[in-house]
Amino acid sequence: MRVVTMGEMMIRFMPANNERFEQAVTYNAYYGGDESIVATTICRLGVPVEFVTKLPENIFGDIAKRKLMEQGVETSHIARGGKRLGLNFYENGASIRPSQVIYDRGNSAFAEADISDFDFDDIFSNACWFHTSGITPALSDNCTKIVLSAYKKAKEKGITTSIDLNYRRKLWSKEKAQACMKKIMPYIDVLIGNEEDIEIMLGLEAEGTNVESGILNVDGYKVVFKKLMEIYNLKMVATTLRESYSASDNGWSVLVYDGKKFCHSKKYELHLVDRGGGGASFSAGLIFACVNNYGIEKTTEFAAAVSALKQTIVGDFNLITYDEAISLMNGNTTGRVQR
Amino acid sequence: MRVVTMGEMMIRFMPANNERFEQAVTYNAYYGGDESIVATTICRLGVPVEFVTKLPENIFGDIAKRKLMEQGVETSHIARGGKRLGLNFYENGASIRPSQVIYDRGNSAFAEADISDFDFDDIFSNACWFHTSGITPALSDNCTKIVLSAYKKAKEKGITTSIDLNYRRKLWSKEKAQACMKKIMPYIDVLIGNEEDIEIMLGLEAEGTNVESGILNVDGYKVVFKKLMEIYNLKMVATTLRESYSASDNGWSVLVYDGKKFCHSKKYELHLVDRGGGGASFSAGLIFACVNNYGIEKTTEFAAAVSALKQTIVGDFNLITYDEAISLMNGNTTGRVQR
Amino acid sequence: MRVVTMGEMMIRFMPANNERFEQAVTYNAYYGGDESIVATTICRLGVPVEFVTKLPENIFGDIAKRKLMEQGVETSHIARGGKRLGLNFYENGASIRPSQVIYDRGNSAFAEADISDFDFDDIFSNACWFHTSGITPALSDNCTKIVLSAYKKAKEKGITTSIDLNYRRKLWSKEKAQACMKKIMPYIDVLIGNEEDIEIMLGLEAEGTNVESGILNVDGYKVVFKKLMEIYNLKMVATTLRESYSASDNGWSVLVYDGKKFCHSKKYELHLVDRGGGGASFSAGLIFACVNNYGIEKTTEFAAAVSALKQTIVGDFNLITYDEAISLMNGNTTGRVQR
Amino acid sequence: MRVVTMGEMMIRFMPANNERFEQAVTYNAYYGGDESIVATTICRLGVPVEFVTKLPENIFGDIAKRKLMEQGVETSHIARGGKRLGLNFYENGASIRPSQVIYDRGNSAFAEADISDFDFDDIFSNACWFHTSGITPALSDNCTKIVLSAYKKAKEKGITTSIDLNYRRKLWSKEKAQACMKKIMPYIDVLIGNEEDIEIMLGLEAEGTNVESGILNVDGYKVVFKKLMEIYNLKMVATTLRESYSASDNGWSVLVYDGKKFCHSKKYELHLVDRGGGGASFSAGLIFACVNNYGIEKTTEFAAAVSALKQTIVGDFNLITYDEAISLMNGNTTGRVQR
Amino acid sequence: MRVVTMGEMMIRFMPANNERFEQAVTYNAYYGGDESIVATTICRLGVPVEFVTKLPENIFGDIAKRKLMEQGVETSHIARGGKRLGLNFYENGASIRPSQVIYDRGNSAFAEADISDFDFDDIFSNACWFHTSGITPALSDNCTKIVLSAYKKAKEKGITTSIDLNYRRKLWSKEKAQACMKKIMPYIDVLIGNEEDIEIMLGLEAEGTNVESGILNVDGYKVVFKKLMEIYNLKMVATTLRESYSASDNGWSVLVYDGKKFCHSKKYELHLVDRGGGGASFSAGLIFACVNNYGIEKTTEFAAAVSALKQTIVGDFNLITYDEAISLMNGNTTGRVQR
Amino acid sequence: MRVVTMGEMMIRFMPANNERFEQAVTYNAYYGGDESIVATTICRLGVPVEFVTKLPENIFGDIAKRKLMEQGVETSHIARGGKRLGLNFYENGASIRPSQVIYDRGNSAFAEADISDFDFDDIFSNACWFHTSGITPALSDNCTKIVLSAYKKAKEKGITTSIDLNYRRKLWSKEKAQACMKKIMPYIDVLIGNEEDIEIMLGLEAEGTNVESGILNVDGYKVVFKKLMEIYNLKMVATTLRESYSASDNGWSVLVYDGKKFCHSKKYELHLVDRGGGGASFSAGLIFACVNNYGIEKTTEFAAAVSALKQTIVGDFNLITYDEAISLMNGNTTGRVQR
């Protein structure tokens, strides 16, 4: 039984040596994208995963596929064709200077994919879990249809479903997002999203948290999570809690609710190497833990550890082992040399 | 009095250290694009130049503009707006392995520019020469209109005009190219293009030259040039003559015809550092020489030297001085250290 | 109306990858120098600037000029000639290991410039502000004369003048510095300098601050600033307040006094990327704010933000935008990703 | 039906930027080893391949396996355990300065593997071809046994077998090599080896060729090939013909004999990027062509093209496509840009 | 009079740019090894040192020797021969992600050295101090004999001896270590080791300190140090006290006991560049101070400063000057630029 | 008995990746200078060498000394003091684009050294050979005196002397050079110089050779060499013969005359990595061969091989072994991998 995730892959070009775009001659290129991070992380932890996307019929599409193969992800349902691979340009911030992302993902192969590119009946055979993020339906109207169709088919087949809300204001409006989510939510078992996402995409206001300023209100989250659980009849609601002290240093913990208990993980004080992929790694840790029936406490701490570790690794993929996540979860946070 | 050139700027991402796309983590980024190379080269040689384009209102647009400013090019008529800056990905070949370019220039700011973005009346005040390449009208129907309008206005104002045919099969069909060129050619004074370009874009067949195989037929060129001169009432026809021995080593000479005399420059045996920009640098050398009334022999040799030198320099821009071009033209080809 | 700054440009060679001089094979080269940082920063923020210097007639002189052009700075009064461009070698420290600078600026083109190289009458036409630092007169007796002559001409023309004291013990003695400053101070409107500079160059002792140890005494500064204001009939006195916790982490705030009010900016906790150019960026922010009549509070906070941001950017020039400075000034210090 | 190859994987550490060991601080690391190059190349060309080896239970073993997965090679029969992954250090030569390899492969996981680590009955199910090189039995007495056992089982199952002699004097003596080959040769269908290998390992002397000096004697090869065919009842004998003009430039062709016809491929004049893997790529091209029943002429030219291309690519693996090999084979050797 | 140290040299390969092994293509190579760090550090501080080891007769052995010569270390008693130079692979951690070392030192030239390779009578002529670490006898039974023989000869000659316990569990068992130390301790004057080392190698249990968790118990150390002093009749016992907050940030102080007084140095808060060599640098600082009769307070603070500085420098060798150590010891910890 | 060489050391800054100065952000730094290359090369080949110079009392002076120590050169007579270490900036050419050197060596420690800095009586004890180049007296009047004094003392002591003329037009005029050489030549045993040097510095005209154009006239050289031998009563006259085909490819041979026989070495066709140090390496090879009494044929071929090899190695120092020189001399020019 395997996990299926679906989404767009992108190449991220990042100026080397912490330079600004304006001074960069040298860029490092990382293949990734939210759902492919989820896929590869779960696969590395030890559960089989299939990734579904559409890649262009060019060398960048080939490489993207090989990067998944390298991580052990199954790629047999990846469609090929279309114009281009989506790109983003990421300038790593430092201290008080924020990081910047410039997306250049318009007209990508996946954004222009057709529902006929994917045979979900076949894709979901032998699957136990399906996951994507709110970025995927936002890419295009076609993608909205594909995602909805996928969730419907997944529920039909009795597969557990999850979504990471991940609102991107440059991709769609609040109205469009809400209209879409209204159709998708009935098929969702596990919801992941911060207050901002929840407010914008599900219309549920919370209080006291200000994502911009780095102020967190865990109690406010609890109220919202309870409401979500009631409204949508979910199995689990979860969020990451990032405290942005600066572009270099963040606090990181996660909150998981299963309808019975709220688990707030230990907080990691992170000196960031690359914060990208933190959220996706949380989804991955959560899904892996659920598939392995870890129980809510262990699930929470495991997903926190998996996602904290990612942020110490440059690039999109979370190049850790199961053992490293367990070791961190068990309290080995002092960074002493492993000989 | 200044030269005006117009076209699209792009960022070229090239794997560092001669790696293939598939193994590259590190890319070098170069700002350029054909007509901006013409602009910056002429400006460096010593004639004022204005470059016309449309750049997006983001950091990449800003940087593109600064790169022109750094070279002394006037930028006051550059329009801003649109979606994105065009990109291309360039894998440098070696020996028997050819170089590869993957263009990703769709929906660029300039391709989607409107004729209202440019006030050619103002742009051409104080101008003595206008140049663009066949890539520019190929970008979009809008661009075709803009280019045609520019050439008309230029001729109206008595400005010398030139075009480098530069056929790109991925941008438009032979039919579309010919239809466009039919409208443009009446306004052209100086035509630059190889036999392949001339055959495809102007429908004039030559014999004996095979650009693919590296075989050149200078006599065939002469016949075609004479015909072009007659048909289009040109002042000058010119071409570069590249002999591709391998991706690393090329022969390089140029052929110029002014209706009276054919001048075939000396041939340079080049060990290539970066062949990109060779053609554009030839246009630049030719225009600079014409503006300075060099006479056809000196014009030919100067343009050959300027364009040969470019191919020993990595990146798009031709970072040479006037003195270096003159020194090479005068026979200093032994590469002895300049102390 | 434009700002004029004058000073020496240098190339800074810095070992790559935080290496010590002793292990460095690879160096990064940055063009800069105090007053050119002031010039480029003001220009980037949006006020026209002309930079005055003398550069050698070689490729390094050419590049230095292009670097200014890239930033939009006017360069038409730059003299050319002389022996060499000044250099400095900068080893970036880390944690408890201090950074080290080795200056190699003797016999530079600007240090050996003659007063006849500059026509200040022409330079100051259309100028509203003139700025240099105490490094400039210290370079040579000729430079002392040039600076004095410039300030005299500036006042003659009713231009606002500022100086950043910036004492460099390797360039001149306390006695020589005081003798020079005695002549210059009557022409100064805005004085920038820390207590050490003020004590050494103006002979005004303060108490409680120890620049070496990182201890600051803001009250002590206030007393000194009041005295300076009285003695020299200034419009403004200002200083940066650096708290050196280590070579990697500093506190940063600024203090501005306009004769009526002392404004102490918010303090930034900086994880340093490159502390070079912090002081010059403060001068730039201050001048830009004054030229735009920001009022003392906004001037203080704006100059603090501009100079704090610089220290998160590698290289000499402060590659920020006006919007970024405003955003930080308005409290966006958490370093969240800008999408 | 798939091809099986077996051998040791190694990490190659190569000083970056063409430096000598003595000056290198930076090394590039490439995973490879002869038979893994054969495996990955065949797999990239389009025939399924399984690679058999033993890798240590550490991160380097994990990575080696992932590198194979990235190329699509099946890895399910790779044993894990033992002390270490073999290493080699490779200093790239230039011009008259030869390249140098320092092997550090003693006590590697594969060299110390036991025959019980591999179940060849299972490994060869669904296999159509088995290949290894003379390096493999040379690694240890255990490896000799493993190789012999593999060839026996392969013949038992009616699988085509090939060996690339590849004599390594640091691994075993001429006597030991001959004793081993005497046992292996009866099971071999396709023999690959140059005259030096054939003389040392099979005791068959040829005349006129001097591998050291770069002099080739194709006629001498033909005589030897005929003898080999008779003695060992082979299906095919083949060799690469490298003419070493210098460490930077080589001539490259191949010679194949099927008992009826000698095919000497066209000769490529190579400007070398990385000559490593040329021989292994020849084996790969040959096996791929045989499996696809190309006929001897096409087999010869295809294998020549595949192996020539490798030498223009840095690293161990031959990162080409089937189309690129075909294009070169068909005469596209001028290195013109592929747009 | 000079100091003699003895031990194995290794090359450390470390992924560049803080990458994980799994993503690293580029590695930096540093020559070092514990006792060679002690040797080079003492030599740089100003006391003559001779280093004793065995290096292979290949280019890596040659380079290792040159690296010592570069630092001024005498190398005339280095034996040559054997199979290989020991290696280790070091992945630098970050934040909560620990660093990892993979040793690959088996069968090294020094591990397989014979007692006949070294003439300690000659080696110790003109020597005043002999030092090695517990790693050295652990390398092989031969090495155990060599070390024991060296200490005996040193005491015979009236030379002061020191050992840094440095237990490495991958090299030998607790039992083997204790058996060895029982023989060595009678010849030791100065003992360096943390509680874990002392407990495992000398069987003396302490309480309250947990090296793994970063908790220190200075009082516990004092009790143990007193016992050690009594049992082994030592002149001095010392240890470093590392508080591992994370892989990026550590507290660092040292504790020295001379039988009369316990000196606990000031604590440095380190932002780590490369923690490797911290312990060896402490030994070096201690030995240098003792040889120069600094007295226990100055000895303690000097050794603390020398070892703290190392951790701000990348690579194995402690590339500092005597003046820098003194400056830090005297309180210059603010990292202000040294102009 | 050891060889003594004397001269200035410099740091050479060279743009990385074959970039032009104008585009270089990254430079590689190499310590060297003509006579230090002679010293280190001879020392590496196996004859003890002492190098005499004056280095500044700063980190660059320290590093320069360590670089010599690393190569085994004796440094005990190096004076310390003065202002700065000389620099040069070297842009590596390519193909038809020549390399460029910008010297920045004015006011260097050695150029401003005083004759009292060196005790030649002591320096020449145990010396058998003294060598410098024509660059050394050209640095300053002081240096002229130092060099003359050194040669006088050397002859007094019966030491063999050599000079490599090496005319540098930026350092002194033809007149000044001739005046100096007139005083030095009576003390010279072995003269090294090309026709240009000989004509300018000794006033002896040759015919048919044009160093600029790469045309060589060996017969012309022979006539001149004979005259030199007669006039100056020399033991040996020698020159390198570089044929500059381009900045990337050169022919290289050498000519040696001992009064009896002219030996013209075999010619190497070099693909240049770094042509710097070719001449100095020739001097080194010649001196080493003479000291070892090789006889003129072997001396010629050995010196040719040593100097050809240098040009395949990046950096100033000739990082070869004696064995490599012998192997090349014996005809191993095919660049085959040394396993």
PDB file of N, CA, C and O in Angstrom, chain B residues 23-59:
ATOM      1  N   GLN B  23      23.691  17.180 -14.908  1.00  0.00           N
ATOM      2  CA  GLN B  23      24.556  17.084 -13.740  1.00  0.00           C
ATOM      3  C   GLN B  23      24.748  18.421 -13.049  1.00  0.00           C
ATOM      4  O   GLN B  23      25.350  18.496 -11.984  1.00  0.00           O
ATOM      5  N   ALA B  24      24.213  19.479 -13.648  1.00  0.00           N
ATOM      6  CA  ALA B  24      24.495  20.824 -13.141  1.00  0.00           C
ATOM      7  C   ALA B  24      23.705  21.147 -11.878  1.00  0.00           C
ATOM      8  O   ALA B  24      22.490  21.042 -11.867  1.00  0.00           O
ATOM      9  N   VAL B  25      24.389  21.511 -10.839  1.00  0.00           N
ATOM     10  CA  VAL B  25      23.755  22.148  -9.692  1.00  0.00           C
ATOM     11  C   VAL B  25      23.996  23.655  -9.787  1.00  0.00           C
ATOM     12  O   VAL B  25      23.160  24.452  -9.402  1.00  0.00           O
ATOM     13  N   THR B  26      25.135  24.021 -10.319  1.00  0.00           N
ATOM     14  CA  THR B  26      25.509  25.425 -10.389  1.00  0.00           C
ATOM     15  C   THR B  26      25.389  25.960 -11.810  1.00  0.00           C
ATOM     16  O   THR B  26      25.904  25.353 -12.748  1.00  0.00           O
ATOM     17  N   TYR B  27      24.697  27.063 -11.949  1.00  0.00           N
ATOM     18  CA  TYR B  27      24.541  27.733 -13.233  1.00  0.00           C
ATOM     19  C   TYR B  27      25.138  29.131 -13.142  1.00  0.00           C
ATOM     20  O   TYR B  27      25.047  29.783 -12.104  1.00  0.00           O
ATOM     21  N   ASN B  28      25.690  29.598 -14.242  1.00  0.00           N
ATOM     22  CA  ASN B  28      26.050  31.008 -14.336  1.00  0.00           C
ATOM     23  C   ASN B  28      24.973  31.732 -15.123  1.00  0.00           C
ATOM     24  O   ASN B  28      24.436  31.190 -16.090  1.00  0.00           O
ATOM     25  N   ALA B  29      24.655  32.936 -14.691  1.00  0.00           N
ATOM     26  CA  ALA B  29      23.584  33.707 -15.320  1.00  0.00           C
ATOM     27  C   ALA B  29      24.173  34.914 -16.039  1.00  0.00           C
ATOM     28  O   ALA B  29      24.934  35.683 -15.445  1.00  0.00           O
ATOM     29  N   TYR B  30      23.847  35.044 -17.302  1.00  0.00           N
ATOM     30  CA  TYR B  30      24.322  36.175 -18.097  1.00  0.00           C
ATOM     31  C   TYR B  30      23.133  36.909 -18.691  1.00  0.00           C
ATOM     32  O   TYR B  30      22.272  36.287 -19.312  1.00  0.00           O
ATOM     33  N   TYR B  31      23.109  38.211 -18.548  1.00  0.00           N
ATOM     34  CA  TYR B  31      22.073  39.017 -19.181  1.00  0.00           C
ATOM     35  C   TYR B  31      22.526  39.324 -20.602  1.00  0.00           C
ATOM     36  O   TYR B  31      23.677  39.684 -20.824  1.00  0.00           O
ATOM     37  N   GLY B  32      21.597  39.217 -21.536  1.00  0.00           N
ATOM     38  CA  GLY B  32      21.964  39.530 -22.905  1.00  0.00           C
ATOM     39  C   GLY B  32      20.770  39.471 -23.824  1.00  0.00           C
ATOM     40  O   GLY B  32      19.676  39.918 -23.475  1.00  0.00           O
ATOM     41  N   GLY B  33      20.982  38.875 -24.967  1.00  0.00           N
ATOM     42  CA  GLY B  33      19.986  38.876 -26.029  1.00  0.00           C
ATOM     43  C   GLY B  33      20.607  39.628 -27.201  1.00  0.00           C
ATOM     44  O   GLY B  33      21.326  40.614 -27.020  1.00  0.00           O
ATOM     45  N   ASP B  34      20.308  39.161 -28.371  1.00  0.00           N
ATOM     46  CA  ASP B  34      21.000  39.598 -29.571  1.00  0.00           C
ATOM     47  C   ASP B  34      21.191  41.116 -29.720  1.00  0.00           C
ATOM     48  O   ASP B  34      22.306  41.616 -29.863  1.00  0.00           O
ATOM     49  N   GLU B  35      20.104  41.860 -29.703  1.00  0.00           N
ATOM     50  CA  GLU B  35      20.199  43.284 -30.008  1.00  0.00           C
ATOM     51  C   GLU B  35      20.838  44.058 -28.876  1.00  0.00           C
ATOM     52  O   GLU B  35      21.436  45.122 -29.099  1.00  0.00           O
ATOM     53  N   SER B  36      20.725  43.564 -27.658  1.00  0.00           N
ATOM     54  CA  SER B  36      21.415  44.256 -26.559  1.00  0.00           C
ATOM     55  C   SER B  36      22.919  44.040 -26.676  1.00  0.00           C
ATOM     56  O   SER B  36      23.703  44.885 -26.223  1.00  0.00           O
ATOM     57  N   ILE B  37      23.314  42.937 -27.268  1.00  0.00           N
ATOM     58  CA  ILE B  37      24.746  42.728 -27.521  1.00  0.00           C
ATOM     59  C   ILE B  37      25.225  43.719 -28.587  1.00  0.00           C
ATOM     60  O   ILE B  37      26.302  44.317 -28.461  1.00  0.00           O
ATOM     61  N   VAL B  38      24.408  43.893 -29.621  1.00  0.00           N
ATOM     62  CA  VAL B  38      24.758  44.897 -30.631  1.00  0.00           C
ATOM     63  C   VAL B  38      24.913  46.270 -29.966  1.00  0.00           C
ATOM     64  O   VAL B  38      25.910  46.979 -30.178  1.00  0.00           O
ATOM     65  N   ALA B  39      23.941  46.607 -29.129  1.00  0.00           N
ATOM     66  CA  ALA B  39      23.946  47.931 -28.486  1.00  0.00           C
ATOM     67  C   ALA B  39      25.185  48.134 -27.629  1.00  0.00           C
ATOM     68  O   ALA B  39      25.908  49.137 -27.748  1.00  0.00           O
ATOM     69  N   THR B  40      25.450  47.179 -26.741  1.00  0.00           N
ATOM     70  CA  THR B  40      26.550  47.366 -25.802  1.00  0.00           C
ATOM     71  C   THR B  40      27.898  47.336 -26.519  1.00  0.00           C
ATOM     72  O   THR B  40      28.816  48.064 -26.147  1.00  0.00           O
ATOM     73  N   THR B  41      27.998  46.516 -27.551  1.00  0.00           N
ATOM     74  CA  THR B  41      29.274  46.447 -28.266  1.00  0.00           C
ATOM     75  C   THR B  41      29.583  47.764 -28.968  1.00  0.00           C
ATOM     76  O   THR B  41      30.711  48.293 -28.864  1.00  0.00           O
ATOM     77  N   ILE B  42      28.600  48.308 -29.669  1.00  0.00           N
ATOM     78  CA  ILE B  42      28.824  49.590 -30.354  1.00  0.00           C
ATOM     79  C   ILE B  42      29.190  50.670 -29.344  1.00  0.00           C
ATOM     80  O   ILE B  42      30.101  51.475 -29.547  1.00  0.00           O
ATOM     81  N   CYS B  43      28.482  50.670 -28.222  1.00  0.00           N
ATOM     82  CA  CYS B  43      28.711  51.680 -27.188  1.00  0.00           C
ATOM     83  C   CYS B  43      30.125  51.575 -26.629  1.00  0.00           C
ATOM     84  O   CYS B  43      30.809  52.582 -26.432  1.00  0.00           O
ATOM     85  N   ARG B  44      30.578  50.367 -26.377  1.00  0.00           N
ATOM     86  CA  ARG B  44      31.940  50.164 -25.875  1.00  0.00           C
ATOM     87  C   ARG B  44      32.985  50.619 -26.886  1.00  0.00           C
ATOM     88  O   ARG B  44      34.057  51.098 -26.509  1.00  0.00           O
ATOM     89  N   LEU B  45      32.661  50.428 -28.178  1.00  0.00           N
ATOM     90  CA  LEU B  45      33.621  50.839 -29.212  1.00  0.00           C
ATOM     91  C   LEU B  45      33.721  52.353 -29.303  1.00  0.00           C
ATOM     92  O   LEU B  45      34.739  52.885 -29.734  1.00  0.00           O
ATOM     93  N   GLY B  46      32.649  53.057 -28.872  1.00  0.00           N
ATOM     94  CA  GLY B  46      32.783  54.509 -28.800  1.00  0.00           C
ATOM     95  C   GLY B  46      31.689  55.338 -29.444  1.00  0.00           C
ATOM     96  O   GLY B  46      31.805  56.565 -29.483  1.00  0.00           O
ATOM     97  N   VAL B  47      30.629  54.718 -29.945  1.00  0.00           N
ATOM     98  CA  VAL B  47      29.526  55.483 -30.510  1.00  0.00           C
ATOM     99  C   VAL B  47      28.330  55.389 -29.561  1.00  0.00           C
ATOM    100  O   VAL B  47      28.008  54.291 -29.104  1.00  0.00           O
ATOM    101  N   PRO B  48      27.667  56.504 -29.246  1.00  0.00           N
ATOM    102  CA  PRO B  48      26.508  56.476 -28.343  1.00  0.00           C
ATOM    103  C   PRO B  48      25.395  55.586 -28.896  1.00  0.00           C
ATOM    104  O   PRO B  48      25.136  55.598 -30.099  1.00  0.00           O
ATOM    105  N   VAL B  49      24.754  54.837 -28.012  1.00  0.00           N
ATOM    106  CA  VAL B  49      23.700  53.911 -28.417  1.00  0.00           C
ATOM    107  C   VAL B  49      22.532  54.012 -27.455  1.00  0.00           C
ATOM    108  O   VAL B  49      22.724  54.185 -26.253  1.00  0.00           O
ATOM    109  N   GLU B  50      21.336  53.897 -28.032  1.00  0.00           N
ATOM    110  CA  GLU B  50      20.140  53.778 -27.199  1.00  0.00           C
ATOM    111  C   GLU B  50      19.520  52.418 -27.465  1.00  0.00           C
ATOM    112  O   GLU B  50      19.422  51.979 -28.618  1.00  0.00           O
ATOM    113  N   PHE B  51      19.115  51.757 -26.393  1.00  0.00           N
ATOM    114  CA  PHE B  51      18.491  50.445 -26.567  1.00  0.00           C
ATOM    115  C   PHE B  51      17.026  50.538 -26.191  1.00  0.00           C
ATOM    116  O   PHE B  51      16.655  51.104 -25.164  1.00  0.00           O
ATOM    117  N   VAL B  52      16.184  49.928 -27.041  1.00  0.00           N
ATOM    118  CA  VAL B  52      14.737  49.981 -26.850  1.00  0.00           C
ATOM    119  C   VAL B  52      14.214  48.577 -26.608  1.00  0.00           C
ATOM    120  O   VAL B  52      14.501  47.659 -27.389  1.00  0.00           O
ATOM    121  N   THR B  53      13.463  48.443 -25.558  1.00  0.00           N
ATOM    122  CA  THR B  53      12.860  47.148 -25.232  1.00  0.00           C
ATOM    123  C   THR B  53      11.753  47.372 -24.219  1.00  0.00           C
ATOM    124  O   THR B  53      11.461  48.514 -23.841  1.00  0.00           O
ATOM    125  N   LYS B  54      11.136  46.303 -23.782  1.00  0.00           N
ATOM    126  CA  LYS B  54      10.231  46.382 -22.638  1.00  0.00           C
ATOM    127  C   LYS B  54      10.700  45.360 -21.613  1.00  0.00           C
ATOM    128  O   LYS B  54      10.937  44.195 -21.942  1.00  0.00           O
ATOM    129  N   LEU B  55      10.831  45.816 -20.386  1.00  0.00           N
ATOM    130  CA  LEU B  55      11.319  44.958 -19.303  1.00  0.00           C
ATOM    131  C   LEU B  55      10.262  44.869 -18.217  1.00  0.00           C
ATOM    132  O   LEU B  55       9.556  45.843 -17.958  1.00  0.00           O
ATOM    133  N   PRO B  56      10.161  43.712 -17.551  1.00  0.00           N
ATOM    134  CA  PRO B  56       9.158  43.592 -16.486  1.00  0.00           C
ATOM    135  C   PRO B  56       9.500  44.492 -15.304  1.00  0.00           C
ATOM    136  O   PRO B  56      10.665  44.831 -15.085  1.00  0.00           O
ATOM    137  N   GLU B  57       8.485  44.839 -14.557  1.00  0.00           N
ATOM    138  CA  GLU B  57       8.644  45.675 -13.365  1.00  0.00           C
ATOM    139  C   GLU B  57       9.057  44.814 -12.185  1.00  0.00           C
ATOM    140  O   GLU B  57       8.366  44.795 -11.152  1.00  0.00           O
ATOM    141  N   ASN B  58      10.126  44.072 -12.324  1.00  0.00           N
ATOM    142  CA  ASN B  58      10.616  43.293 -11.177  1.00  0.00           C
ATOM    143  C   ASN B  58      12.138  43.387 -11.143  1.00  0.00           C
ATOM    144  O   ASN B  58      12.753  44.106 -11.951  1.00  0.00           O
ATOM    145  N   ILE B  59      12.717  42.677 -10.219  1.00  0.00           N
ATOM    146  CA  ILE B  59      14.150  42.822 -10.009  1.00  0.00           C
ATOM    147  C   ILE B  59      14.946  42.422 -11.255  1.00  0.00           C
ATOM    148  O   ILE B  59      15.981  43.025 -11.560  1.00  0.00           O
TER     149      ILE B  59
END
